[in-house]
Amino acid sequence: MTHYTGLINNYRSRLPIADGVEAIELGEGQTPLIKLRNIPSKLGIDAEIYVKFEGLNITGSFKDRGMTMAVTAAVADGAKAIICASTGNTSAAAAAYAARAGIKAFVLIPEGKIAMGKLAQAMIHGCEIIQIEGNFDDGMRLVKEVAEHAPVTIVNSINPYRLQGQKTAAFEVVDELGDAPDYHCLPVGNAGNISGYWLGYSEYAGTSAEDSFVINHFKEMEYDRSAKGTKTPTMVGYQAAGAAPFAHGEMVDNPETVATAIRIGHPQSWDLAHAVEKESGGWFDALSDEEILAAQKLLAQSEGVFCEPASATSLAGALRDLKNGRIPQGSRIVCTLTGNGLKDPDTAMAQCSDTPITTVPATLDAVKAAIIG
Ligand code: F0G
């Protein structure tokens, strides 16, 4: 029997966690890489498109990859409390891993702008929730200030262990496909995740610290970086049009989008993300809320995969760039679906307000009539 015990134990030699340190884990990682079978032909696209469904991590988003690392390192360092600002998913993951570790978590969330499922997670895991009358960027600024005065470890993606954990998703893609894809598409908020993936792909490819700002950024950490001889993909980051500092080339003061997970105007990984763009030959672009929601619905109705709105941004962008030729036909593409659709039932329901629900008496005749018409 092989009992899977999470990504730290699976990739420990390639992570900065020493052998003797017990992983605070919840079986995260090893998420499905699902090949689309209906959407390409429906849209007249000739491409091999996979979605990496991170919504199947334990708290329903990719944040678990970074959080198992951040909390394991914090606990090994003697920390008794962690803190983060969040649009919802980071707070859910922080709350769960703090509960698992038996330490305290404080989360700062923007009032009224987090999806119901994510708020429920923070509440049920028993963390301290501080709702602020501001947005994620305000929360992040406050977290950095508070951490200077209180004995709490920040577990946002500025914590270097976070991206170390998130890079394992790239390892999994390569381990499964045999090589990196031609293109890897992601939704971008703070740009931690796109930087984490690039770190993972670059380490497998054996890129040196002199050749990569991203590899160099982590050079103080000790672990195995030996090359696997694989290629690196072109990295493409997609944002929501109302919260698109990378696509527009400048910070955004009042970000707005239905994809609340990526409602971020002042991203934390600005320099790393620009290095990813340059080193991979990739680009950033923006999609309207309508395009994002249409992709979420298309994926749910054509493939049976229900992701949250922010996550659909990666697929929406990839499909648009395939149609306009920026991504060539025949390419092999992986789109990360960062979070589970169940996190945000309100937005899904609002999208389906014209879907008829027939109410009938509980009789065979009535049900037959409803089916046959
Ligand atoms: N997709 C989802 C579902 C997210 O929750 C986030 C970020 C992103 C994409 C963007 O990832 O920031 O690494 O570029 N959510 C953070 C949070 C901000 O607080 O949960 P990024």
GROMACS .gro file of C-alpha atoms and ligand atoms in nm:
model
  394
    1MET     CA    1   0.000   0.000   0.000
    2THR     CA    2   0.122   0.347  -0.082
    3HIS     CA    3  -0.053   0.603   0.130
    4TYR     CA    4  -0.020   0.942  -0.042
    5THR     CA    5   0.075   1.203   0.218
    6GLY     CA    6   0.090   1.527   0.026
    7LEU     CA    7   0.332   1.713  -0.193
    8ILE     CA    8   0.607   1.774   0.064
    9ASN     CA    9   0.662   1.404   0.114
   10ASN     CA   10   0.621   1.343  -0.259
   11TYR     CA   11   0.883   1.600  -0.365
   12ARG     CA   12   1.077   1.655  -0.041
   13SER     CA   13   1.426   1.643  -0.193
   14ARG     CA   14   1.330   1.924  -0.433
   15LEU     CA   15   1.183   2.142  -0.156
   16PRO     CA   16   1.355   2.341   0.122
   17ILE     CA   17   1.217   2.119   0.401
   18ALA     CA   18   1.472   1.904   0.582
   19ASP     CA   19   1.423   1.528   0.606
   20GLY     CA   20   1.348   1.523   0.978
   21VAL     CA   21   1.074   1.789   0.965
   22GLU     CA   22   0.718   1.658   0.990
   23ALA     CA   23   0.499   1.789   0.709
   24ILE     CA   24   0.175   1.960   0.811
   25GLU     CA   25  -0.018   1.803   0.527
   26LEU     CA   26  -0.368   1.718   0.417
   27GLY     CA   27  -0.293   1.505   0.113
   28GLU     CA   28  -0.275   1.811  -0.114
   29GLY     CA   29  -0.141   1.792  -0.470
   30GLN     CA   30  -0.176   1.515  -0.731
   31THR     CA   31  -0.471   1.697  -0.885
   32PRO     CA   32  -0.624   1.573  -1.211
   33LEU     CA   33  -0.496   1.688  -1.547
   34ILE     CA   34  -0.809   1.660  -1.759
   35LYS     CA   35  -0.788   1.664  -2.139
   36LEU     CA   36  -1.071   1.860  -2.300
   37ARG     CA   37  -1.265   1.638  -2.538
   38ASN     CA   38  -1.555   1.857  -2.655
   39ILE     CA   39  -1.463   2.226  -2.647
   40PRO     CA   40  -1.189   2.224  -2.916
   41SER     CA   41  -1.411   2.064  -3.182
   42LYS     CA   42  -1.709   2.276  -3.077
   43LEU     CA   43  -1.504   2.591  -3.139
   44GLY     CA   44  -1.321   2.462  -3.447
   45ILE     CA   45  -0.987   2.462  -3.265
   46ASP     CA   46  -0.715   2.209  -3.336
   47ALA     CA   47  -0.516   2.191  -3.012
   48GLU     CA   48  -0.446   1.956  -2.724
   49ILE     CA   49  -0.583   2.139  -2.421
   50TYR     CA   50  -0.556   2.010  -2.064
   51VAL     CA   51  -0.698   2.166  -1.749
   52LYS     CA   52  -0.510   2.114  -1.423
   53PHE     CA   53  -0.801   2.110  -1.179
   54GLU     CA   54  -0.664   2.257  -0.859
   55GLY     CA   55  -1.018   2.283  -0.724
   56LEU     CA   56  -0.971   1.926  -0.604
   57ASN     CA   57  -0.715   2.017  -0.342
   58ILE     CA   58  -0.834   1.971   0.015
   59THR     CA   59  -0.968   2.327   0.065
   60GLY     CA   60  -1.072   2.356  -0.299
   61SER     CA   61  -0.792   2.567  -0.442
   62PHE     CA   62  -0.424   2.569  -0.540
   63LYS     CA   63  -0.343   2.762  -0.223
   64ASP     CA   64  -0.305   2.433  -0.035
   65ARG     CA   65   0.022   2.366  -0.219
   66GLY     CA   66   0.180   2.682  -0.083
   67MET     CA   67   0.009   2.662   0.253
   68THR     CA   68   0.138   2.315   0.346
   69MET     CA   69   0.488   2.451   0.287
   70ALA     CA   70   0.438   2.786   0.464
   71VAL     CA   71   0.275   2.628   0.770
   72THR     CA   72   0.523   2.339   0.789
   73ALA     CA   73   0.814   2.585   0.780
   74ALA     CA   74   0.647   2.822   1.029
   75VAL     CA   75   0.575   2.544   1.279
   76ALA     CA   76   0.929   2.407   1.243
   77ASP     CA   77   1.045   2.759   1.326
   78GLY     CA   78   0.833   2.767   1.643
   79ALA     CA   79   0.554   2.995   1.516
   80LYS     CA   80   0.230   2.996   1.714
   81ALA     CA   81   0.027   3.216   1.478
   82ILE     CA   82  -0.002   3.295   1.108
   83ILE     CA   83  -0.164   3.587   0.928
   84CYS     CA   84  -0.272   3.670   0.573
   85ALA     CA   85  -0.477   3.909   0.365
   86SER     CA   86  -0.704   3.730   0.124
   87THR     CA   87  -0.971   3.743  -0.141
   88GLY     CA   88  -1.092   3.416   0.011
   89ASN     CA   89  -0.892   3.114  -0.096
   90THR     CA   90  -0.572   3.192   0.093
   91SER     CA   91  -0.776   3.252   0.409
   92ALA     CA   92  -0.954   2.916   0.367
   93ALA     CA   93  -0.622   2.736   0.326
   94ALA     CA   94  -0.455   2.925   0.612
   95ALA     CA   95  -0.748   2.846   0.841
   96ALA     CA   96  -0.743   2.475   0.754
   97TYR     CA   97  -0.367   2.423   0.786
   98ALA     CA   98  -0.357   2.625   1.111
   99ALA     CA   99  -0.629   2.398   1.249
  100ARG     CA  100  -0.428   2.095   1.138
  101ALA     CA  101  -0.112   2.234   1.302
  102GLY     CA  102  -0.290   2.347   1.619
  103ILE     CA  103  -0.185   2.711   1.581
  104LYS     CA  104  -0.380   3.036   1.541
  105ALA     CA  105  -0.468   3.202   1.211
  106PHE     CA  106  -0.570   3.563   1.155
  107VAL     CA  107  -0.720   3.650   0.817
  108LEU     CA  108  -0.798   3.994   0.673
  109ILE     CA  109  -1.071   3.988   0.410
  110PRO     CA  110  -1.237   4.264   0.207
  111GLU     CA  111  -1.585   4.332   0.342
  112GLY     CA  112  -1.862   4.199   0.117
  113LYS     CA  113  -1.624   4.089  -0.160
  114ILE     CA  114  -1.550   3.730  -0.082
  115ALA     CA  115  -1.743   3.432  -0.214
  116MET     CA  116  -1.976   3.264   0.035
  117GLY     CA  117  -1.806   2.923   0.031
  118LYS     CA  118  -1.470   3.077   0.119
  119LEU     CA  119  -1.614   3.274   0.410
  120ALA     CA  120  -1.784   2.957   0.537
  121GLN     CA  121  -1.448   2.777   0.527
  122ALA     CA  122  -1.269   3.045   0.728
  123MET     CA  123  -1.551   3.038   0.983
  124ILE     CA  124  -1.582   2.661   1.026
  125HIS     CA  125  -1.206   2.614   1.067
  126GLY     CA  126  -1.221   2.856   1.358
  127CYS     CA  127  -0.975   3.126   1.258
  128GLU     CA  128  -0.988   3.491   1.360
  129ILE     CA  129  -1.163   3.680   1.080
  130ILE     CA  130  -1.100   4.050   1.044
  131GLN     CA  131  -1.320   4.208   0.781
  132ILE     CA  132  -1.176   4.534   0.654
  133GLU     CA  133  -1.356   4.825   0.492
  134GLY     CA  134  -1.121   4.815   0.197
  135ASN     CA  135  -0.993   4.579  -0.072
  136PHE     CA  136  -0.727   4.306  -0.083
  137ASP     CA  137  -0.449   4.558  -0.148
  138ASP     CA  138  -0.541   4.749   0.170
  139GLY     CA  139  -0.542   4.419   0.360
  140MET     CA  140  -0.199   4.325   0.231
  141ARG     CA  141  -0.052   4.660   0.334
  142LEU     CA  142  -0.199   4.619   0.684
  143VAL     CA  143  -0.076   4.261   0.720
  144LYS     CA  144   0.281   4.370   0.643
  145GLU     CA  145   0.256   4.652   0.898
  146VAL     CA  146   0.102   4.434   1.173
  147ALA     CA  147   0.361   4.156   1.126
  148GLU     CA  148   0.634   4.405   1.217
  149HIS     CA  149   0.478   4.451   1.561
  150ALA     CA  150   0.330   4.109   1.645
  151PRO     CA  151   0.467   3.752   1.663
  152VAL     CA  152   0.283   3.627   1.354
  153THR     CA  153   0.416   3.469   1.036
  154ILE     CA  154   0.281   3.608   0.707
  155VAL     CA  155   0.157   3.326   0.483
  156ASN     CA  156   0.072   3.531   0.177
  157SER     CA  157   0.278   3.450  -0.132
  158ILE     CA  158   0.549   3.696  -0.027
  159ASN     CA  159   0.645   3.412   0.209
  160PRO     CA  160   0.904   3.229  -0.006
  161TYR     CA  161   0.784   2.884   0.105
  162ARG     CA  162   0.450   2.950  -0.066
  163LEU     CA  163   0.593   2.957  -0.420
  164GLN     CA  164   0.812   2.660  -0.339
  165GLY     CA  165   0.500   2.457  -0.272
  166GLN     CA  166   0.318   2.594  -0.575
  167LYS     CA  167   0.602   2.498  -0.810
  168THR     CA  168   0.512   2.131  -0.751
  169ALA     CA  169   0.210   2.172  -0.979
  170ALA     CA  170   0.455   2.222  -1.268
  171PHE     CA  171   0.645   1.910  -1.158
  172GLU     CA  172   0.321   1.712  -1.167
  173VAL     CA  173   0.236   1.834  -1.518
  174VAL     CA  174   0.579   1.733  -1.652
  175ASP     CA  175   0.581   1.403  -1.461
  176GLU     CA  176   0.245   1.319  -1.618
  177LEU     CA  177   0.291   1.446  -1.975
  178GLY     CA  178   0.656   1.344  -2.003
  179ASP     CA  179   0.758   1.702  -2.085
  180ALA     CA  180   0.636   2.056  -2.035
  181PRO     CA  181   0.349   2.174  -2.256
  182ASP     CA  182   0.407   2.436  -2.529
  183TYR     CA  183   0.196   2.693  -2.341
  184HIS     CA  184   0.087   2.719  -1.980
  185CYS     CA  185  -0.201   2.959  -1.911
  186LEU     CA  186  -0.300   3.092  -1.569
  187PRO     CA  187  -0.530   3.345  -1.407
  188VAL     CA  188  -0.319   3.619  -1.246
  189GLY     CA  189  -0.383   3.822  -0.932
  190ASN     CA  190  -0.070   3.876  -0.721
  191ALA     CA  191   0.121   3.667  -0.979
  192GLY     CA  192   0.260   3.431  -0.717
  193ASN     CA  193   0.124   3.121  -0.886
  194ILE     CA  194   0.255   3.197  -1.235
  195SER     CA  195   0.596   3.262  -1.075
  196GLY     CA  196   0.576   2.934  -0.882
  197TYR     CA  197   0.498   2.735  -1.196
  198TRP     CA  198   0.784   2.901  -1.383
  199LEU     CA  199   1.019   2.816  -1.097
  200GLY     CA  200   0.913   2.451  -1.117
  201TYR     CA  201   0.944   2.427  -1.495
  202SER     CA  202   1.280   2.607  -1.492
  203GLU     CA  203   1.423   2.379  -1.223
  204TYR     CA  204   1.323   2.067  -1.416
  205ALA     CA  205   1.477   2.223  -1.728
  206GLY     CA  206   1.801   2.286  -1.539
  207THR     CA  207   1.807   2.663  -1.591
  208SER     CA  208   2.091   2.829  -1.398
  209ALA     CA  209   2.058   3.113  -1.149
  210GLU     CA  210   2.260   3.337  -1.386
  211ASP     CA  211   2.003   3.283  -1.657
  212SER     CA  212   1.693   3.330  -1.447
  213PHE     CA  213   1.585   3.607  -1.211
  214VAL     CA  214   1.322   3.369  -1.074
  215ILE     CA  215   1.567   3.085  -0.994
  216ASN     CA  216   1.812   3.339  -0.854
  217HIS     CA  217   1.542   3.481  -0.627
  218PHE     CA  218   1.538   3.151  -0.434
  219LYS     CA  219   1.911   3.078  -0.442
  220GLU     CA  220   1.952   3.099  -0.062
  221MET     CA  221   1.721   2.801  -0.012
  222GLU     CA  222   1.884   2.458  -0.009
  223TYR     CA  223   1.739   2.168  -0.206
  224ASP     CA  224   1.795   1.951  -0.512
  225ARG     CA  225   1.772   2.147  -0.839
  226SER     CA  226   1.910   1.878  -1.068
  227ALA     CA  227   1.792   1.897  -1.428
  228LYS     CA  228   1.544   1.651  -1.574
  229GLY     CA  229   1.625   1.769  -1.924
  230THR     CA  230   1.276   1.891  -2.004
  231LYS     CA  231   1.181   2.204  -2.198
  232THR     CA  232   1.004   2.510  -2.057
  233PRO     CA  233   0.665   2.636  -2.174
  234THR     CA  234   0.561   2.983  -2.281
  235MET     CA  235   0.380   3.129  -1.979
  236VAL     CA  236   0.065   3.332  -2.039
  237GLY     CA  237  -0.110   3.525  -1.762
  238TYR     CA  238  -0.469   3.641  -1.793
  239GLN     CA  239  -0.637   3.902  -1.578
  240ALA     CA  240  -0.987   4.042  -1.540
  241ALA     CA  241  -1.018   4.367  -1.737
  242GLY     CA  242  -1.120   4.568  -1.429
  243ALA     CA  243  -0.820   4.440  -1.231
  244ALA     CA  244  -0.544   4.411  -1.488
  245PRO     CA  245  -0.226   4.587  -1.373
  246PHE     CA  246   0.002   4.353  -1.572
  247ALA     CA  247  -0.199   4.373  -1.891
  248HIS     CA  248  -0.213   4.754  -1.862
  249GLY     CA  249   0.142   4.801  -1.738
  250GLU     CA  250   0.053   4.996  -1.424
  251MET     CA  251  -0.103   4.949  -1.081
  252VAL     CA  252  -0.482   4.981  -1.054
  253ASP     CA  253  -0.622   5.166  -0.752
  254ASN     CA  254  -0.984   5.051  -0.752
  255PRO     CA  255  -0.993   4.701  -0.902
  256GLU     CA  256  -1.335   4.559  -0.986
  257THR     CA  257  -1.441   4.224  -1.130
  258VAL     CA  258  -1.698   3.950  -1.081
  259ALA     CA  259  -1.396   3.718  -1.038
  260THR     CA  260  -1.343   3.834  -0.678
  261ALA     CA  261  -1.049   3.596  -0.624
  262ILE     CA  262  -0.838   3.811  -0.859
  263ARG     CA  263  -0.976   4.152  -0.763
  264ILE     CA  264  -0.624   4.284  -0.704
  265GLY     CA  265  -0.476   4.611  -0.829
  266HIS     CA  266  -0.134   4.616  -0.660
  267PRO     CA  267   0.016   4.269  -0.716
  268GLN     CA  268   0.285   4.148  -0.478
  269SER     CA  269   0.501   3.956  -0.728
  270TRP     CA  270   0.545   4.239  -0.982
  271ASP     CA  271   0.915   4.183  -1.058
  272LEU     CA  272   0.897   3.803  -1.055
  273ALA     CA  273   0.602   3.805  -1.295
  274HIS     CA  274   0.779   4.036  -1.540
  275ALA     CA  275   1.079   3.805  -1.527
  276VAL     CA  276   0.850   3.511  -1.606
  277GLU     CA  277   0.709   3.700  -1.905
  278LYS     CA  278   1.056   3.779  -2.036
  279GLU     CA  279   1.226   3.446  -1.961
  280SER     CA  280   0.945   3.235  -2.106
  281GLY     CA  281   0.864   3.460  -2.402
  282GLY     CA  282   0.508   3.492  -2.274
  283TRP     CA  283   0.258   3.774  -2.226
  284PHE     CA  284  -0.024   3.913  -2.012
  285ASP     CA  285  -0.369   4.000  -2.135
  286ALA     CA  286  -0.710   4.092  -1.997
  287LEU     CA  287  -1.061   3.950  -2.039
  288SER     CA  288  -1.397   4.106  -1.969
  289ASP     CA  289  -1.619   3.965  -1.693
  290GLU     CA  290  -1.856   3.843  -1.967
  291GLU     CA  291  -1.578   3.645  -2.137
  292ILE     CA  292  -1.471   3.494  -1.804
  293LEU     CA  293  -1.822   3.385  -1.708
  294ALA     CA  294  -1.889   3.248  -2.056
  295ALA     CA  295  -1.580   3.028  -2.030
  296GLN     CA  296  -1.685   2.907  -1.682
  297LYS     CA  297  -2.025   2.804  -1.819
  298LEU     CA  298  -1.881   2.652  -2.137
  299LEU     CA  299  -1.644   2.435  -1.936
  300ALA     CA  300  -1.919   2.326  -1.695
  301GLN     CA  301  -2.166   2.247  -1.974
  302SER     CA  302  -1.927   2.095  -2.232
  303GLU     CA  303  -1.681   1.907  -2.014
  304GLY     CA  304  -1.843   1.859  -1.672
  305VAL     CA  305  -1.580   2.062  -1.489
  306PHE     CA  306  -1.703   2.332  -1.250
  307CYS     CA  307  -1.438   2.588  -1.158
  308GLU     CA  308  -1.476   2.926  -0.993
  309PRO     CA  309  -1.500   3.241  -1.210
  310ALA     CA  310  -1.136   3.355  -1.159
  311SER     CA  311  -1.014   3.012  -1.265
  312ALA     CA  312  -1.201   3.024  -1.595
  313THR     CA  313  -0.992   3.327  -1.692
  314SER     CA  314  -0.709   3.096  -1.799
  315LEU     CA  315  -0.928   2.897  -2.035
  316ALA     CA  316  -1.109   3.206  -2.165
  317GLY     CA  317  -0.774   3.359  -2.254
  318ALA     CA  318  -0.630   3.045  -2.411
  319LEU     CA  319  -0.937   2.996  -2.630
  320ARG     CA  320  -0.929   3.359  -2.744
  321ASP     CA  321  -0.557   3.345  -2.824
  322LEU     CA  322  -0.603   3.017  -3.013
  323LYS     CA  323  -0.877   3.175  -3.221
  324ASN     CA  324  -0.675   3.489  -3.298
  325GLY     CA  325  -0.359   3.289  -3.375
  326ARG     CA  326  -0.135   3.421  -3.098
  327ILE     CA  327  -0.121   3.060  -2.974
  328PRO     CA  328  -0.067   2.845  -3.284
  329GLN     CA  329  -0.306   2.563  -3.374
  330GLY     CA  330  -0.161   2.223  -3.295
  331SER     CA  331  -0.014   2.343  -2.965
  332ARG     CA  332  -0.021   2.147  -2.643
  333ILE     CA  333  -0.164   2.375  -2.374
  334VAL     CA  334  -0.224   2.342  -2.001
  335CYS     CA  335  -0.467   2.580  -1.830
  336THR     CA  336  -0.465   2.588  -1.452
  337LEU     CA  337  -0.811   2.596  -1.297
  338THR     CA  338  -0.715   2.746  -0.964
  339GLY     CA  339  -1.031   2.691  -0.760
  340ASN     CA  340  -1.351   2.490  -0.726
  341GLY     CA  341  -1.681   2.627  -0.857
  342LEU     CA  342  -1.856   2.529  -0.533
  343LYS     CA  343  -1.670   2.812  -0.360
  344ASP     CA  344  -1.893   3.069  -0.529
  345PRO     CA  345  -2.246   2.931  -0.571
  346ASP     CA  346  -2.400   3.279  -0.590
  347THR     CA  347  -2.219   3.372  -0.912
  348ALA     CA  348  -2.300   3.034  -1.067
  349MET     CA  349  -2.667   3.066  -0.977
  350ALA     CA  350  -2.683   3.421  -1.112
  351GLN     CA  351  -2.542   3.294  -1.442
  352CYS     CA  352  -2.819   3.037  -1.463
  353SER     CA  353  -3.112   3.261  -1.373
  354ASP     CA  354  -3.277   3.176  -1.707
  355THR     CA  355  -3.242   2.800  -1.649
  356PRO     CA  356  -3.598   2.677  -1.587
  357ILE     CA  357  -3.662   2.464  -1.280
  358THR     CA  358  -3.994   2.283  -1.317
  359THR     CA  359  -4.193   2.222  -1.001
  360VAL     CA  360  -4.454   1.947  -1.020
  361PRO     CA  361  -4.667   1.740  -0.780
  362ALA     CA  362  -4.496   1.423  -0.653
  363THR     CA  363  -4.684   1.192  -0.889
  364LEU     CA  364  -4.571   0.967  -1.175
  365ASP     CA  365  -4.803   1.142  -1.420
  366ALA     CA  366  -4.671   1.484  -1.339
  367VAL     CA  367  -4.306   1.377  -1.369
  368LYS     CA  368  -4.380   1.192  -1.695
  369ALA     CA  369  -4.553   1.497  -1.835
  370ALA     CA  370  -4.257   1.714  -1.736
  371ILE     CA  371  -4.010   1.480  -1.913
  372ILE     CA  372  -4.210   1.399  -2.225
  373GLY     CA  373  -4.383   1.735  -2.249
  374F0G     N1  374  -0.732   3.204  -0.890
  374F0G     C1  375  -0.787   3.196  -0.769
  374F0G     C2  376  -0.907   3.109  -0.752
  374F0G     C3  377  -0.732   3.268  -0.661
  374F0G     O1  378  -0.787   3.258  -0.541
  374F0G     C4  379  -0.619   3.350  -0.683
  374F0G     C5  380  -0.561   3.429  -0.574
  374F0G     C6  381  -0.565   3.354  -0.812
  374F0G     C7  382  -0.624   3.280  -0.913
  374F0G     C8  383  -0.447   3.436  -0.846
  374F0G     O2  384  -0.329   3.378  -0.803
  374F0G     O3  385  -0.240   3.573  -0.679
  374F0G     O4  386  -0.095   3.377  -0.733
  374F0G     O5  387  -0.171   3.533  -0.912
  374F0G     N2  388  -0.614   3.441  -0.460
  374F0G     C9  389  -0.553   3.508  -0.346
  374F0G    C10  390  -0.634   3.481  -0.220
  374F0G    C11  391  -0.525   3.650  -0.370
  374F0G     O6  392  -0.631   3.562  -0.128
  374F0G     O7  393  -0.699   3.378  -0.212
  374F0G     P1  394  -0.199   3.470  -0.780
   0.00000   0.00000   0.00000
